[in-house]
Amino acid sequence: MVSPAIALAFLPLLLTLLIRYRFYMVLLYRAVLVRWVQDWLTGLTREERAFQYVLTHATPGEPDTILEAFDSWCNNVEYISHIGPRKGKILDRLVVETAPLVVLELGTHCGYSTIRIARALPVGARFITVEMDERNARVAEKIIRLAGYDDDMVELRVGSSEEVIARLREDLGVERVDLVFMDHWKRCYLPDLQLLEASGLLGRGSVLLADNVLFPGAPHFLRYARACGLYTLRLHRATLEYAQGIRDGMAQLEYHGVKIDT
């Protein structure tokens, strides 16, 4: 049995750890513990619960109201990890500035970032979004159609990012991707980037934006982007979506096609 004296000796250390990591503990509570409880109570996934909320708080055919409903849910009800409104503005600006004709999104999840991209695309642009989880994909499709985007405007593909990238040229007729947004499994960032390169789908001026490269983090992806000499890298520093005090960032890469001095 631990004596009171020993317990008191460890109290300052415990308090220090609680203060230093309080934001991560709040995130653990909101993202994991609350989710487990609600999954058990409702029999629905977190994404399905979010859809029910959006359905009753947004206006069909008005993308902005859907995004606002999502933001309200994530701030006040349950936590969902998608790009969020602050980092979302960086994505919005990038879509407008690049005016891409072909966009590939890896990690549709609920369709939040899909809607942000779709509403800023030029007329006639092709947009392919990829989601591996079939249950999440069903939710995302409902959200995307609720926003007013049909199959001709947003093509939702269910499968792993690796499988879809490998089929883009041969099965889907894609010769080049102008903008890639990565927000799926962080361990897939680097292999998917290299697969895009090997498939010849990136051309000079193609832009990639990868979310959460600092938290949870994609260190191998960042290291490669800095060292390979094929990209100009810009790091957008921010905080984690719908969370306080947790530093995060997005990596913006512009492809040059030949090695450049770094």
One Martini backbone bead per residue (centre of mass of N, CA, C, O) as a GRO file, in nm:
protein
  262
    1MET     BB    1   0.096   0.036   0.022
    2VAL     BB    2   0.064   0.366  -0.021
    3SER     BB    3   0.183   0.624   0.118
    4PRO     BB    4   0.107   0.949   0.183
    5ALA     BB    5   0.391   1.064   0.126
    6ILE     BB    6   0.422   0.947  -0.163
    7ALA     BB    7   0.168   1.069  -0.281
    8LEU     BB    8   0.251   1.368  -0.231
    9ALA     BB    9   0.512   1.357  -0.405
   10PHE     BB   10   0.333   1.302  -0.682
   11LEU     BB   11   0.134   1.541  -0.710
   12PRO     BB   12   0.290   1.756  -0.877
   13LEU     BB   13   0.326   1.576  -1.125
   14LEU     BB   14   0.028   1.525  -1.183
   15LEU     BB   15  -0.053   1.823  -1.219
   16THR     BB   16   0.139   1.884  -1.451
   17LEU     BB   17   0.020   1.675  -1.650
   18LEU     BB   18  -0.270   1.782  -1.649
   19ILE     BB   19  -0.201   2.064  -1.757
   20ARG     BB   20  -0.033   1.992  -2.015
   21TYR     BB   21  -0.269   1.754  -2.114
   22ARG     BB   22  -0.569   1.863  -2.114
   23PHE     BB   23  -0.645   1.875  -2.419
   24TYR     BB   24  -0.606   1.567  -2.470
   25MET     BB   25  -0.817   1.473  -2.261
   26VAL     BB   26  -1.058   1.609  -2.390
   27LEU     BB   27  -1.030   1.463  -2.660
   28LEU     BB   28  -1.059   1.177  -2.552
   29TYR     BB   29  -1.341   1.216  -2.440
   30ARG     BB   30  -1.487   1.318  -2.705
   31ALA     BB   31  -1.370   1.100  -2.924
   32VAL     BB   32  -1.412   0.827  -2.740
   33LEU     BB   33  -1.601   0.804  -2.490
   34VAL     BB   34  -1.858   0.930  -2.610
   35ARG     BB   35  -1.875   0.742  -2.849
   36TRP     BB   36  -1.910   0.473  -2.705
   37VAL     BB   37  -2.169   0.544  -2.556
   38GLN     BB   38  -2.344   0.629  -2.807
   39ASP     BB   39  -2.321   0.367  -2.961
   40TRP     BB   40  -2.463   0.196  -2.739
   41LEU     BB   41  -2.730   0.366  -2.709
   42THR     BB   42  -2.810   0.393  -3.037
   43GLY     BB   43  -2.671   0.201  -3.272
   44LEU     BB   44  -2.492   0.425  -3.391
   45THR     BB   45  -2.296   0.611  -3.555
   46ARG     BB   46  -2.150   0.908  -3.548
   47GLU     BB   47  -2.215   0.979  -3.846
   48GLU     BB   48  -2.521   0.919  -3.824
   49ARG     BB   49  -2.577   1.130  -3.607
   50ALA     BB   50  -2.484   1.372  -3.771
   51PHE     BB   51  -2.689   1.345  -3.997
   52GLN     BB   52  -2.942   1.388  -3.828
   53TYR     BB   53  -2.867   1.673  -3.749
   54VAL     BB   54  -2.838   1.798  -4.030
   55LEU     BB   55  -3.126   1.729  -4.134
   56THR     BB   56  -3.256   1.932  -3.895
   57HIS     BB   57  -3.041   2.205  -3.955
   58ALA     BB   58  -3.070   2.204  -4.268
   59THR     BB   59  -3.072   2.306  -4.612
   60PRO     BB   60  -3.156   2.197  -4.894
   61GLY     BB   61  -2.917   2.311  -5.133
   62GLU     BB   62  -2.736   2.442  -4.881
   63PRO     BB   63  -2.413   2.416  -4.801
   64ASP     BB   64  -2.369   2.618  -4.566
   65THR     BB   65  -2.576   2.487  -4.367
   66ILE     BB   66  -2.428   2.216  -4.345
   67LEU     BB   67  -2.162   2.321  -4.229
   68GLU     BB   68  -2.288   2.459  -3.981
   69ALA     BB   69  -2.408   2.202  -3.858
   70PHE     BB   70  -2.145   2.053  -3.824
   71ASP     BB   71  -2.006   2.262  -3.640
   72SER     BB   72  -2.213   2.243  -3.415
   73TRP     BB   73  -2.181   1.946  -3.351
   74CYS     BB   74  -1.866   1.948  -3.293
   75ASN     BB   75  -1.881   2.171  -3.063
   76ASN     BB   76  -2.164   2.060  -2.889
   77VAL     BB   77  -2.167   1.736  -2.908
   78GLU     BB   78  -1.953   1.596  -3.116
   79TYR     BB   79  -1.656   1.458  -3.226
   80ILE     BB   80  -1.504   1.539  -3.548
   81SER     BB   81  -1.253   1.460  -3.792
   82HIS     BB   82  -1.226   1.750  -3.967
   83ILE     BB   83  -1.120   2.042  -4.101
   84GLY     BB   84  -1.297   2.274  -4.069
   85PRO     BB   85  -1.325   2.622  -4.077
   86ARG     BB   86  -1.031   2.727  -4.063
   87LYS     BB   87  -0.888   2.528  -4.259
   88GLY     BB   88  -1.109   2.550  -4.477
   89LYS     BB   89  -1.019   2.830  -4.589
   90ILE     BB   90  -0.764   2.726  -4.721
   91LEU     BB   91  -0.904   2.536  -4.915
   92ASP     BB   92  -1.082   2.739  -5.054
   93ARG     BB   93  -0.854   2.921  -5.163
   94LEU     BB   94  -0.710   2.700  -5.331
   95VAL     BB   95  -0.939   2.637  -5.526
   96VAL     BB   96  -0.967   2.921  -5.642
   97GLU     BB   97  -0.667   2.965  -5.734
   98THR     BB   98  -0.643   2.690  -5.918
   99ALA     BB   99  -0.883   2.592  -6.080
  100PRO     BB  100  -0.961   2.292  -6.106
  101LEU     BB  101  -1.043   2.014  -6.325
  102VAL     BB  102  -0.906   1.795  -6.123
  103VAL     BB  103  -1.023   1.615  -5.832
  104LEU     BB  104  -0.875   1.458  -5.533
  105GLU     BB  105  -1.019   1.275  -5.262
  106LEU     BB  106  -0.878   1.145  -4.954
  107GLY     BB  107  -1.133   1.122  -4.747
  108THR     BB  108  -1.458   1.177  -4.698
  109HIS     BB  109  -1.639   1.062  -4.485
  110CYS     BB  110  -1.905   1.292  -4.447
  111GLY     BB  111  -1.848   1.549  -4.664
  112TYR     BB  112  -1.737   1.823  -4.575
  113SER     BB  113  -1.493   1.880  -4.771
  114THR     BB  114  -1.648   1.818  -5.027
  115ILE     BB  115  -1.829   2.069  -5.012
  116ARG     BB  116  -1.609   2.283  -5.006
  117ILE     BB  117  -1.501   2.213  -5.285
  118ALA     BB  118  -1.754   2.208  -5.472
  119ARG     BB  119  -1.843   2.517  -5.426
  120ALA     BB  120  -1.544   2.620  -5.570
  121LEU     BB  121  -1.575   2.511  -5.845
  122PRO     BB  122  -1.553   2.503  -6.161
  123VAL     BB  123  -1.700   2.471  -6.442
  124GLY     BB  124  -1.652   2.125  -6.533
  125ALA     BB  125  -1.541   1.987  -6.307
  126ARG     BB  126  -1.367   1.711  -6.165
  127PHE     BB  127  -1.489   1.496  -5.886
  128ILE     BB  128  -1.304   1.274  -5.671
  129THR     BB  129  -1.409   1.061  -5.403
  130VAL     BB  130  -1.264   0.874  -5.120
  131GLU     BB  131  -1.396   0.576  -4.943
  132MET     BB  132  -1.350   0.293  -4.741
  133ASP     BB  133  -1.602   0.322  -4.566
  134GLU     BB  134  -1.919   0.220  -4.624
  135ARG     BB  135  -2.081   0.365  -4.400
  136ASN     BB  136  -1.963   0.647  -4.450
  137ALA     BB  137  -2.039   0.663  -4.752
  138ARG     BB  138  -2.346   0.671  -4.708
  139VAL     BB  139  -2.346   0.934  -4.557
  140ALA     BB  140  -2.196   1.112  -4.762
  141GLU     BB  141  -2.398   1.084  -4.993
  142LYS     BB  142  -2.632   1.222  -4.846
  143ILE     BB  143  -2.488   1.491  -4.800
  144ILE     BB  144  -2.417   1.560  -5.093
  145ARG     BB  145  -2.713   1.550  -5.199
  146LEU     BB  146  -2.825   1.758  -5.000
  147ALA     BB  147  -2.641   1.992  -5.130
  148GLY     BB  148  -2.682   1.930  -5.467
  149TYR     BB  149  -2.490   1.687  -5.556
  150ASP     BB  150  -2.423   1.493  -5.812
  151ASP     BB  151  -2.255   1.256  -5.997
  152ASP     BB  152  -2.139   1.475  -6.200
  153MET     BB  153  -2.000   1.647  -5.960
  154VAL     BB  154  -1.979   1.386  -5.756
  155GLU     BB  155  -1.751   1.116  -5.718
  156LEU     BB  156  -1.810   0.824  -5.535
  157ARG     BB  157  -1.558   0.612  -5.396
  158VAL     BB  158  -1.530   0.275  -5.291
  159GLY     BB  159  -1.222   0.242  -5.123
  160SER     BB  160  -0.908   0.236  -5.151
  161SER     BB  161  -0.673   0.453  -5.243
  162GLU     BB  162  -0.494   0.257  -5.399
  163GLU     BB  163  -0.712   0.139  -5.587
  164VAL     BB  164  -0.812   0.404  -5.719
  165ILE     BB  165  -0.548   0.517  -5.829
  166ALA     BB  166  -0.490   0.264  -6.014
  167ARG     BB  167  -0.778   0.335  -6.187
  168LEU     BB  168  -0.791   0.623  -6.305
  169ARG     BB  169  -0.684   0.587  -6.596
  170GLU     BB  170  -0.820   0.320  -6.706
  171ASP     BB  171  -1.128   0.346  -6.581
  172LEU     BB  172  -1.164   0.690  -6.560
  173GLY     BB  173  -0.979   0.877  -6.756
  174VAL     BB  174  -0.730   0.990  -6.598
  175GLU     BB  175  -0.441   1.198  -6.663
  176ARG     BB  176  -0.489   1.437  -6.445
  177VAL     BB  177  -0.413   1.602  -6.133
  178ASP     BB  178  -0.455   1.920  -5.982
  179LEU     BB  179  -0.604   1.822  -5.704
  180VAL     BB  180  -0.510   1.716  -5.369
  181PHE     BB  181  -0.688   1.572  -5.089
  182MET     BB  182  -0.568   1.482  -4.763
  183ASP     BB  183  -0.787   1.279  -4.514
  184HIS     BB  184  -0.670   1.010  -4.407
  185TRP     BB  185  -0.456   0.792  -4.354
  186LYS     BB  186  -0.140   0.884  -4.259
  187ARG     BB  187   0.017   0.625  -4.361
  188CYS     BB  188  -0.084   0.690  -4.674
  189TYR     BB  189   0.046   0.945  -4.783
  190LEU     BB  190   0.313   0.848  -4.906
  191PRO     BB  191   0.226   0.607  -5.090
  192ASP     BB  192   0.019   0.781  -5.250
  193LEU     BB  193   0.213   0.987  -5.360
  194GLN     BB  194   0.397   0.780  -5.509
  195LEU     BB  195   0.166   0.665  -5.685
  196LEU     BB  196   0.102   0.924  -5.836
  197GLU     BB  197   0.378   0.948  -5.963
  198ALA     BB  198   0.398   0.662  -6.101
  199SER     BB  199   0.118   0.717  -6.270
  200GLY     BB  200   0.127   1.019  -6.394
  201LEU     BB  201  -0.093   1.230  -6.238
  202LEU     BB  202   0.129   1.441  -6.218
  203GLY     BB  203   0.181   1.781  -6.284
  204ARG     BB  204   0.279   2.070  -6.352
  205GLY     BB  205   0.121   2.234  -6.070
  206SER     BB  206   0.034   2.037  -5.889
  207VAL     BB  207  -0.176   2.005  -5.595
  208LEU     BB  208  -0.122   1.942  -5.241
  209LEU     BB  209  -0.334   1.865  -4.950
  210ALA     BB  210  -0.245   1.799  -4.605
  211ASP     BB  211  -0.379   1.682  -4.322
  212ASN     BB  212  -0.251   1.634  -4.007
  213VAL     BB  213   0.086   1.653  -4.002
  214LEU     BB  214   0.117   1.706  -3.674
  215PHE     BB  215  -0.192   1.605  -3.598
  216PRO     BB  216  -0.092   1.310  -3.559
  217GLY     BB  217   0.083   1.278  -3.815
  218ALA     BB  218   0.342   1.289  -4.109
  219PRO     BB  219   0.670   1.250  -4.114
  220HIS     BB  220   0.742   1.092  -4.377
  221PHE     BB  221   0.601   1.281  -4.571
  222LEU     BB  222   0.757   1.540  -4.499
  223ARG     BB  223   1.040   1.434  -4.551
  224TYR     BB  224   0.999   1.374  -4.848
  225ALA     BB  225   0.900   1.654  -4.950
  226ARG     BB  226   1.173   1.794  -4.869
  227ALA     BB  227   1.394   1.580  -5.013
  228CYS     BB  228   1.314   1.505  -5.324
  229GLY     BB  229   1.271   1.781  -5.518
  230LEU     BB  230   0.950   1.796  -5.641
  231TYR     BB  231   0.878   2.027  -5.425
  232THR     BB  232   0.682   2.278  -5.291
  233LEU     BB  233   0.675   2.371  -4.948
  234ARG     BB  234   0.388   2.439  -4.734
  235LEU     BB  235   0.314   2.538  -4.398
  236HIS     BB  236   0.007   2.527  -4.222
  237ARG     BB  237  -0.057   2.663  -3.929
  238ALA     BB  238  -0.252   2.523  -3.654
  239THR     BB  239  -0.539   2.386  -3.520
  240LEU     BB  240  -0.733   2.167  -3.409
  241GLU     BB  241  -1.030   2.064  -3.475
  242TYR     BB  242  -1.243   2.136  -3.222
  243ALA     BB  243  -0.980   2.237  -3.057
  244GLN     BB  244  -0.772   2.313  -2.787
  245GLY     BB  245  -0.416   2.346  -2.778
  246ILE     BB  246  -0.368   2.187  -3.061
  247ARG     BB  247  -0.129   2.135  -3.277
  248ASP     BB  248  -0.131   2.200  -3.633
  249GLY     BB  249  -0.133   2.102  -3.994
  250MET     BB  250  -0.071   2.190  -4.340
  251ALA     BB  251   0.032   2.053  -4.652
  252GLN     BB  252   0.174   2.224  -4.933
  253LEU     BB  253   0.205   2.097  -5.268
  254GLU     BB  254   0.420   2.156  -5.551
  255TYR     BB  255   0.463   2.026  -5.863
  256HIS     BB  256   0.753   1.986  -6.099
  257GLY     BB  257   0.887   1.690  -6.209
  258VAL     BB  258   1.159   1.800  -6.104
  259LYS     BB  259   1.439   1.849  -5.959
  260ILE     BB  260   1.506   2.068  -5.688
  261ASP     BB  261   1.621   2.298  -5.497
  262THR     BB  262   1.633   2.296  -5.112
   0.00000   0.00000   0.00000
